[in-house]
């Protein structure tokens, strides 16, 4: 490492694990993350990731990994939905391991097999969790780190404030914790690191980037929305997720029916409905009525996002602001 790099790197347990300059993860986002985005993030010194389901058929996913590897030598990650209804998960895993992808992020299910097989080839596994129960299970299974998904995150959000969740998991589970939920700038990053996080897991901020392959309408909605416009609803795919209030979202019907209310009183039924709806939605074809194609998911950090920038600039701004916030703390 050169003297220059040494003075500007931000060292945490996460950046050490992957030999990264900045402990910032551009979070996997369904229908948002792209090869271009992953490569730009990696080249800017952070960790680029994408959901395996973004590329279908599976051969295209394999090509995407190969393309990333041909364009950057830096570490990157993929996200696998490890829920039973994801019929592609086995292939997603096999290909990721064959290609020696450095990081796998698991969400929505049991990461046991992923961890077991990944460790045979030196791939690290971070698991999405929203509370201590899942965090402990992931730790017992040998996870290399956790993603603490707090309330206010884009996509499927947790229910606990990141202010409580991050230090709680850091204290209870001795693993590096990446903080997810409404981090869009250097102040958010400084807050997460103060709470003990080893990485900032940032999604929504990168939707308003030059590299995000989403409609201009979506990017503009990110810029014009306020935290008050973010609605938490399970109506889109069965799991509570955060979305921008739009006509399309309201058309989904945001009120809970009496039948749903009764069913949701049973934890097992609620979980079963949620898992099957979520997997169906992620696997849905173009004819599905509501999906991440028709409604815009975003976290509560939207109110702080001011411009559509190249990802390298977003990362540089975050790092500079982080340093100045840190220096000015009372
Ligand atoms: C549009 C969108 C799609 C997402 N898709 C996925 C996904 O496919 N898999 C996943 O694990 N998380 C997904 N997430 C959650 C992110 O990985 C991350 O946890 C979240 O964006 C962090 O909160 P923030 O958006 O407030 O920064 C998605 C988030 C958004 C905004």
PDB file of C-alpha atoms in Angstrom, residues 24 184-185 202 205-211 307-320:
ATOM      1  CA  UNK A  24     -18.737   1.575   2.190  1.00  0.00           C
ATOM      2  CA  UNK A 184     -26.810   8.882   2.391  1.00  0.00           C
ATOM      3  CA  UNK A 185     -23.865  11.078   3.401  1.00  0.00           C
ATOM      4  CA  UNK A 202     -25.873   2.412   1.313  1.00  0.00           C
ATOM      5  CA  UNK A 205     -28.244   7.321  -2.354  1.00  0.00           C
ATOM      6  CA  UNK A 206     -26.905   5.334  -5.298  1.00  0.00           C
ATOM      7  CA  UNK A 207     -30.266   5.256  -7.097  1.00  0.00           C
ATOM      8  CA  UNK A 208     -29.680   8.942  -7.850  1.00  0.00           C
ATOM      9  CA  UNK A 209     -26.417   8.169  -9.649  1.00  0.00           C
ATOM     10  CA  UNK A 210     -25.324   8.385 -13.243  1.00  0.00           C
ATOM     11  CA  UNK A 211     -24.699   4.635 -13.300  1.00  0.00           C
ATOM     12  CA  UNK A 307     -28.133  15.588  -7.002  1.00  0.00           C
ATOM     13  CA  UNK A 308     -27.631  12.856  -9.550  1.00  0.00           C
ATOM     14  CA  UNK A 309     -23.881  12.228  -9.524  1.00  0.00           C
ATOM     15  CA  UNK A 310     -21.430   9.615 -10.755  1.00  0.00           C
ATOM     16  CA  UNK A 311     -20.956   6.968  -8.042  1.00  0.00           C
ATOM     17  CA  UNK A 312     -17.261   7.842  -7.651  1.00  0.00           C
ATOM     18  CA  UNK A 313     -18.242  11.390  -6.735  1.00  0.00           C
ATOM     19  CA  UNK A 314     -20.909  10.215  -4.295  1.00  0.00           C
ATOM     20  CA  UNK A 315     -18.309   8.060  -2.538  1.00  0.00           C
ATOM     21  CA  UNK A 316     -15.684  10.818  -2.505  1.00  0.00           C
ATOM     22  CA  UNK A 317     -18.195  13.331  -1.099  1.00  0.00           C
ATOM     23  CA  UNK A 318     -19.251  10.878   1.603  1.00  0.00           C
ATOM     24  CA  UNK A 319     -15.664  10.247   2.632  1.00  0.00           C
ATOM     25  CA  UNK A 320     -14.757  13.960   2.708  1.00  0.00           C
TER      26      UNK A 320
END
